[in-house]
Each structure stands twice: as structure tokens, then as C-alpha cells.
GROMACS .gro file of C-alpha atoms in nm:
model
   51
    1MET     CA    1  28.310  16.635  14.370
    2LEU     CA    2  28.501  16.568  14.087
    3GLN     CA    3  28.547  16.942  13.995
    4ASP     CA    4  28.615  17.012  14.419
    5VAL     CA    5  28.877  16.729  14.394
    6LEU     CA    6  29.073  16.912  14.123
    7ALA     CA    7  29.027  17.359  14.279
    8GLU     CA    8  29.132  17.148  14.637
    9THR     CA    9  29.442  16.990  14.484
   10GLN     CA   10  29.495  17.302  14.307
   11SER     CA   11  29.545  17.526  14.606
   12THR     CA   12  29.711  17.294  14.829
   13ILE     CA   13  30.020  17.245  14.498
   14GLN     CA   14  29.978  17.643  14.444
   15PRO     CA   15  30.214  17.758  14.778
   16LEU     CA   16  30.493  17.487  14.540
   17VAL     CA   17  30.487  17.649  14.221
   18PRO     CA   18  30.777  17.875  14.258
   19TYR     CA   19  30.979  17.571  14.394
   20LEU     CA   20  30.821  17.293  14.096
   21ASP     CA   21  31.190  17.332  13.924
   22THR     CA   22  31.402  17.335  14.187
   23LEU     CA   23  31.254  17.013  14.233
   24ARG     CA   24  31.290  16.855  13.921
   25TRP     CA   25  31.686  16.918  13.953
   26VAL     CA   26  31.735  16.786  14.293
   27LEU     CA   27  31.588  16.456  14.193
   28ILE     CA   28  31.756  16.470  13.849
   29ALA     CA   29  32.026  16.522  14.082
   30ILE     CA   30  31.954  16.204  14.271
   31ALA     CA   31  31.882  15.985  14.003
   32LEU     CA   32  32.185  16.090  13.834
   33ILE     CA   33  32.369  16.009  14.191
   34GLY     CA   34  32.214  15.669  14.205
   35ILE     CA   35  32.297  15.565  13.878
   36VAL     CA   36  32.654  15.629  13.943
   37ALA     CA   37  32.697  15.447  14.249
   38THR     CA   38  32.493  15.155  14.084
   39ILE     CA   39  32.773  15.179  13.793
   40HIS     CA   40  33.038  15.183  13.979
   41ALA     CA   41  32.901  14.873  14.187
   42ARG     CA   42  32.924  14.663  13.867
   43LEU     CA   43  33.259  14.841  13.839
   44ASP     CA   44  33.404  14.693  14.135
   45ASP     CA   45  33.171  14.370  14.158
   46TRP     CA   46  33.398  14.302  13.784
   47LYS     CA   47  33.716  14.358  13.922
   48ARG     CA   48  33.663  14.121  14.209
   49GLY     CA   49  33.538  13.919  13.942
   50GLN     CA   50  33.211  13.829  14.128
   51ARG     CA   51  32.992  13.883  13.859
   0.00000   0.00000   0.00000
């Protein structure tokens, strides 16, 4: 049963393999944008004396 699930999962993921490197960089970029947005918001709050 476990082998069937693994085989099915592998056959589903196989067509996506060429895109995995690109997806990794997209996710890293999204994470960095989120970090920068959070830092900007905190600095803005600090400048306005809210924190």
C-alpha cells in the first residue's frame, strides 16, 4: 500500500521536476519581500512613536 502511494506521488511530481529550481527561487524571493515589508513597517511604526 505504501509503495502504491509513493509510486503515485512520484508519477504526479515527475512532470514538475524541471520547475523545482525556479519554484525554489520564487519562494525565496517571496520570503525576502515579506521580511523587507515587515522591517519597513516596524521602522515606520518606530518613527511615528507607536512602538
